[in-house]
Amino acid sequence: MSTLSPPIFTPAELDAETERLFRKLMHVDCEPGKQWNYEACRAIAPLTLEINQLKREQNAIILAHSYVEPEIIYGVGDFTGDSYFLSLKAKEARAAKIVFAGVVFMAETAKILSPDAVVVVPDHNSGCSLADSITGDDVKKMKALYPNAAVVCYINSTAEVKAESDVCVTSGNVYDIVAGLPQRQILFVPDRLMAENVRSEMKRRGVDKDIVSSDGTCMVHDQFDVSKITEARARFPGLKVVAHPECTPEVASAADFVGSTGAMMKYVKTTPAPYFLMLTECGLVARLQVEDPEKRFIGGCRMCPYMKLNSLEKVRDALLAPRPDQIITLDEDLRQRAAHSIERMFELTPKKD
Ligand code: 13P
Ligand code: SF4
């Protein structure tokens, strides 16, 4: 058992950890304009060693979304990826504890799928402008207006909203799932811009759907602007523009590739181009700088203030002695109803690769 006094590590253990961190983080900024150097990695080595020791002692795992700081992902994360991948990992997890370094709706999803695990969040204020835009009661009211519609919720939604939905979707499977639903009318919550992108994609595929949506947007992705794409293409010939489906339809149609953060990473890694413009949260660029350091990115990404509430210190505290506000709890009936929409998503997601 750990005590509240920090463990002491030997100089050899600290050197090996510093080396491990430096090899991963050397191409990434630790603060704007300042790359991780050996000293900066040495400064966090005691903390990453302590967190990794706590994980072993507690049979805990850390799921980290690609948008959180790279020192969390590469220092202590066990699984990193997009919402779909992390949901699968939460479902498969046999850990006693799951620390979700991401935002609260993602941790709630992990608790829905892994109810016997203690699920904790580093910072309970890590909301999401999409998830926070609509309540379960709002969805009930919309359902009364469209009784024949299939209710589809984007995974960026609360457990209450998931519990009111027929099927959950992520940025990686939304088009295929909506296209395959038997109902013509779709009530899509909470992302209005993703709903518009789904509408265009259904038209492109020749699938007849009537899509009604609520009015949420992602405060990060709704800010990207087509004029910046035009400017960037003029300045950087051969540039590839990569966007997330939470962007406006104008931005999505001006991009070379649109997909989930996982698909965006795969596209960049497999596409030869002199420059990339990433229309998403900056954490994804940091991941690519670690995993594909030869690739060149021009400015464009934006920070999600909620994802950036995560830190190594808060991860350690959530593992060592979580406060009640860091522990995800859900009413069992609500959890089961929310689980139904996520399980349906797993059933309907086409198996690729
Ligand atoms: P992904 O599932 O594509 O990682 O998206 C999550 C998210 O919050 C995007 O803003
Ligand atoms: Fe929510 Fe947007 Fe942040 Fe993703 S980037 S967590 S959608 S606010």
XYZ file of C-alpha atoms and ligand atoms in Angstrom:
371
model
C 0.000 0.000 0.000
C 1.233 3.528 -0.726
C 1.413 6.039 2.049
C 0.711 9.730 1.516
C 4.446 10.554 1.608
C 5.910 10.330 -1.919
C 7.996 7.238 -2.671
C 11.767 7.567 -2.985
C 13.305 6.370 -6.244
C 16.964 5.542 -6.804
C 19.111 7.737 -9.095
C 19.258 4.815 -11.552
C 15.457 4.538 -11.641
C 15.138 8.299 -12.142
C 17.739 8.309 -14.926
C 16.031 5.457 -16.756
C 12.631 7.155 -16.466
C 14.052 10.504 -17.623
C 15.585 8.786 -20.653
C 12.270 7.028 -21.440
C 10.317 10.283 -21.209
C 12.867 12.265 -23.206
C 12.867 9.734 -26.065
C 9.085 10.197 -26.348
C 8.665 13.917 -25.691
C 11.767 15.463 -27.316
C 9.865 16.746 -30.383
C 6.952 18.282 -28.448
C 6.508 21.657 -26.740
C 6.173 21.542 -22.923
C 5.047 25.159 -22.942
C 4.421 27.424 -25.949
C 7.649 27.657 -27.942
C 9.728 25.513 -25.508
C 10.400 21.861 -26.328
C 10.711 19.166 -23.671
C 14.405 18.858 -22.791
C 16.255 16.430 -20.540
C 15.916 18.670 -17.443
C 12.169 19.106 -17.933
C 11.767 15.326 -18.270
C 13.916 14.815 -15.130
C 11.587 17.165 -13.252
C 8.504 15.017 -13.940
C 10.209 11.608 -13.661
C 9.442 11.173 -9.897
C 5.768 11.812 -10.607
C 5.464 9.447 -13.586
C 7.313 6.749 -11.627
C 4.974 7.263 -8.656
C 1.848 7.102 -10.858
C 3.044 3.950 -12.627
C 3.796 2.363 -9.246
C 0.329 3.302 -7.928
C -1.248 1.730 -11.020
C 0.483 -1.565 -10.333
C -0.409 -1.519 -6.625
C -4.064 -0.710 -7.301
C -4.645 -2.798 -10.463
C -5.502 0.494 -12.178
C -5.280 1.604 -15.795
C -5.183 5.057 -17.330
C -7.253 5.721 -20.434
C -6.148 8.953 -22.076
C -7.791 10.801 -24.930
C -5.388 12.035 -27.626
C -6.142 15.666 -26.683
C -4.605 15.527 -23.193
C -1.037 16.634 -22.526
C 1.620 14.332 -24.041
C 3.367 13.802 -20.692
C 0.169 12.063 -19.512
C -0.236 10.028 -22.711
C 3.382 8.918 -23.023
C 4.353 9.117 -19.357
C 1.547 7.164 -17.686
C -1.219 6.328 -20.197
C -2.061 2.668 -20.871
C -4.414 3.233 -23.791
C -4.748 6.378 -25.895
C -7.021 7.069 -28.810
C -10.365 8.412 -29.925
C -13.697 8.022 -28.141
C -14.575 4.764 -29.881
C -11.250 3.098 -29.110
C -11.344 4.232 -25.481
C -14.930 2.991 -25.067
C -13.857 -0.415 -26.325
C -10.921 -0.436 -23.920
C -13.232 0.541 -21.035
C -15.585 -2.308 -21.956
C -12.729 -4.838 -22.105
C -11.001 -3.544 -18.967
C -10.616 -5.930 -16.054
C -8.985 -3.271 -13.871
C -10.170 -2.434 -10.374
C -9.741 1.261 -11.118
C -9.861 3.329 -14.319
C -8.462 6.850 -14.377
C -9.936 8.651 -17.360
C -7.693 11.472 -18.521
C -10.096 13.215 -20.872
C -13.413 14.845 -20.058
C -16.258 13.833 -17.761
C -18.592 12.383 -20.410
C -15.804 9.988 -21.448
C -15.313 8.840 -17.853
C -19.074 8.381 -17.502
C -19.010 6.231 -20.639
C -16.246 4.129 -19.074
C -18.333 3.695 -15.900
C -21.370 2.704 -17.988
C -19.304 0.004 -19.713
C -17.211 -1.097 -16.742
C -19.595 -0.719 -13.780
C -17.562 -2.800 -11.336
C -14.473 -0.614 -11.686
C -13.936 2.539 -9.679
C -13.783 5.218 -12.396
C -12.131 8.514 -11.527
C -11.488 11.799 -13.322
C -8.497 14.010 -12.603
C -10.690 17.155 -12.687
C -14.472 17.081 -12.337
C -14.715 20.462 -14.114
C -13.577 18.872 -17.374
C -16.860 19.379 -19.172
C -17.538 19.612 -22.902
C -19.534 22.322 -24.692
C -21.395 19.602 -26.609
C -22.226 17.344 -23.659
C -23.228 20.363 -21.577
C -25.592 21.732 -24.248
C -28.536 19.376 -23.650
C -30.133 17.432 -20.784
C -32.013 14.142 -20.713
C -35.248 16.109 -20.172
C -34.565 18.194 -23.290
C -34.237 14.966 -25.280
C -37.521 13.660 -23.828
C -39.255 16.848 -25.012
C -37.761 16.518 -28.507
C -38.810 12.848 -28.661
C -42.407 13.897 -27.966
C -42.249 16.165 -31.044
C -40.751 13.465 -33.297
C -42.237 10.177 -32.030
C -41.216 8.181 -35.116
C -37.611 9.305 -35.192
C -34.633 7.159 -34.224
C -32.818 9.015 -31.456
C -29.092 9.091 -32.170
C -26.730 10.637 -29.642
C -23.151 11.566 -30.346
C -20.977 10.044 -27.621
C -20.142 13.602 -26.481
C -23.265 13.580 -24.310
C -24.195 12.877 -20.699
C -25.309 9.473 -19.397
C -28.852 10.902 -19.109
C -28.893 11.798 -22.805
C -27.489 8.381 -23.735
C -30.231 6.765 -21.624
C -32.880 8.550 -23.745
C -31.272 7.481 -27.043
C -31.725 4.465 -29.305
C -28.125 4.383 -30.399
C -24.914 6.202 -29.597
C -22.381 7.124 -32.298
C -18.829 8.441 -32.427
C -17.030 10.552 -35.021
C -15.678 7.294 -36.457
C -18.937 5.425 -37.109
C -21.622 8.138 -37.320
C -22.105 8.025 -41.109
C -22.323 4.240 -41.370
C -24.637 3.880 -38.378
C -27.050 6.635 -39.448
C -27.105 5.320 -43.035
C -27.983 1.821 -41.807
C -30.830 2.716 -39.433
C -34.280 1.597 -40.628
C -35.992 4.866 -39.628
C -36.056 7.673 -42.190
C -36.284 10.384 -39.545
C -33.297 10.823 -37.218
C -33.260 12.958 -34.098
C -29.552 13.731 -33.751
C -28.172 15.231 -30.517
C -26.263 17.261 -29.410
C -24.018 18.397 -32.300
C -25.734 20.608 -34.879
C -22.635 20.840 -37.104
C -22.053 17.094 -37.104
C -25.742 16.691 -37.984
C -25.191 18.989 -40.975
C -22.173 16.932 -42.016
C -24.251 13.749 -41.691
C -26.959 15.331 -43.870
C -24.395 16.092 -46.624
C -22.877 12.623 -46.387
C -26.312 10.941 -46.636
C -27.027 13.022 -49.745
C -23.636 12.044 -51.199
C -24.405 8.345 -50.532
C -27.930 8.670 -51.940
C -29.474 7.674 -48.582
C -32.816 9.335 -47.878
C -32.844 10.639 -44.265
C -34.611 13.500 -42.554
C -32.209 14.694 -39.855
C -33.446 16.929 -37.048
C -30.872 18.159 -34.541
C -30.438 20.096 -31.325
C -28.228 23.158 -31.202
C -24.914 22.210 -29.556
C -21.502 22.839 -31.062
C -17.940 22.083 -30.036
C -16.367 25.336 -28.856
C -13.039 24.257 -30.385
C -14.097 22.912 -33.767
C -16.828 25.464 -34.518
C -14.123 28.175 -34.621
C -12.301 26.963 -37.743
C -12.888 29.090 -40.761
C -12.745 28.324 -44.481
C -10.873 31.552 -45.304
C -7.894 30.239 -43.285
C -7.867 27.075 -45.385
C -7.804 29.112 -48.596
C -4.972 31.317 -47.252
C -2.990 28.292 -46.068
C -3.343 26.478 -49.398
C -2.010 29.575 -51.213
C 1.009 29.831 -48.874
C 1.854 26.129 -48.637
C 1.524 24.325 -51.987
C 0.785 20.614 -51.555
C -0.744 21.237 -48.114
C -3.224 18.628 -46.864
C -6.091 19.878 -44.723
C -7.399 17.427 -42.138
C -10.639 18.152 -40.255
C -12.884 16.635 -37.610
C -16.623 16.135 -38.319
C -17.426 18.588 -35.480
C -16.235 21.374 -37.848
C -18.696 23.356 -39.978
C -19.860 21.730 -43.239
C -18.025 24.498 -45.140
C -14.752 23.559 -43.446
C -15.451 19.831 -43.850
C -16.069 20.185 -47.575
C -12.910 22.286 -48.047
C -10.750 19.688 -46.242
C -8.840 16.839 -47.919
C -9.835 14.414 -45.170
C -12.545 14.394 -42.499
C -12.638 11.817 -39.716
C -12.332 10.928 -36.057
C -9.107 11.823 -34.278
C -7.985 8.208 -34.726
C -8.695 8.322 -38.468
C -7.019 11.744 -38.764
C -3.833 10.325 -37.230
C -3.896 7.359 -39.578
C -4.417 9.652 -42.581
C -1.427 11.859 -41.679
C 0.831 8.876 -41.007
C -0.008 7.285 -44.369
C -0.153 10.388 -46.581
C 2.964 11.892 -48.116
C 2.602 15.697 -48.119
C 4.962 18.595 -47.380
C 2.641 20.163 -44.781
C -0.542 19.393 -42.878
C -3.133 21.773 -41.420
C -4.910 20.023 -38.556
C -8.367 21.459 -37.865
C -8.753 19.925 -34.439
C -7.445 20.181 -30.879
C -3.668 20.744 -30.566
C -3.116 17.540 -28.592
C -3.476 15.573 -31.807
C -0.620 17.513 -33.403
C 1.511 16.792 -30.319
C 0.776 13.063 -30.661
C 1.790 13.152 -34.308
C 4.989 15.056 -33.450
C 5.877 12.183 -31.121
C 4.843 9.345 -33.414
C 5.758 10.791 -36.817
C 8.345 13.525 -36.171
C 9.203 13.946 -39.866
C 5.768 15.390 -40.659
C 5.383 19.196 -40.785
C 2.345 20.978 -39.363
C 1.386 24.566 -39.958
C -0.486 26.509 -37.257
C -4.221 25.994 -37.027
C -5.014 23.688 -34.152
C -6.813 25.031 -31.046
C -6.780 24.075 -27.380
C -9.768 22.526 -25.591
C -9.769 24.195 -22.160
C -11.490 21.168 -20.631
C -8.987 18.602 -21.893
C -6.192 20.840 -20.659
C -7.527 20.669 -17.062
C -5.850 17.249 -16.814
C -2.361 17.155 -15.293
C 0.033 14.545 -13.918
C -0.497 15.888 -10.368
C -4.280 15.523 -10.656
C -3.895 12.012 -12.127
C -1.709 11.062 -9.128
C -4.210 12.525 -6.652
C -7.125 10.740 -8.329
C -5.244 7.456 -7.961
C -3.870 7.951 -4.489
C -6.842 9.413 -2.638
C -9.702 10.419 -4.942
C -12.042 13.078 -3.605
C -15.773 12.326 -3.976
C -15.996 14.827 -6.835
C -13.398 12.809 -8.761
C -15.339 9.532 -8.523
C -17.972 8.810 -11.187
C -21.215 7.457 -9.750
C -24.329 6.614 -11.738
C -27.792 5.445 -10.789
C -27.975 1.748 -11.854
C -31.214 2.070 -13.844
C -29.823 5.086 -15.723
C -26.541 3.245 -16.327
C -28.302 0.246 -17.832
C -30.424 2.383 -20.152
C -27.346 4.351 -21.244
C -25.422 1.081 -21.746
C -28.118 -0.084 -24.158
C -27.425 2.775 -26.623
C -23.659 2.197 -26.448
C -23.962 -1.581 -26.858
C -26.164 -0.947 -29.896
C -23.362 1.234 -31.277
C -20.872 -1.624 -30.879
C -23.287 -3.982 -32.701
C -23.848 -1.552 -35.594
C -20.261 -0.395 -36.098
C -18.840 -1.967 -39.252
C -15.784 -4.079 -38.448
C -12.770 -2.624 -40.302
C -9.138 -3.804 -40.625
P -12.876 11.654 -31.252
O -13.784 10.563 -30.808
O -12.779 11.765 -32.746
O -11.542 11.542 -30.603
O -13.513 13.042 -30.789
C -13.661 13.374 -29.452
C -13.814 14.818 -29.264
O -14.138 15.286 -28.189
C -13.554 15.677 -30.393
O -13.664 17.002 -30.014
Fe -15.932 18.781 -26.110
Fe -14.923 20.132 -28.137
Fe -13.434 19.729 -25.984
Fe -14.017 17.684 -27.644
S -12.778 19.475 -28.098
S -14.118 17.668 -25.424
S -16.101 18.238 -28.275
S -15.351 20.937 -26.091
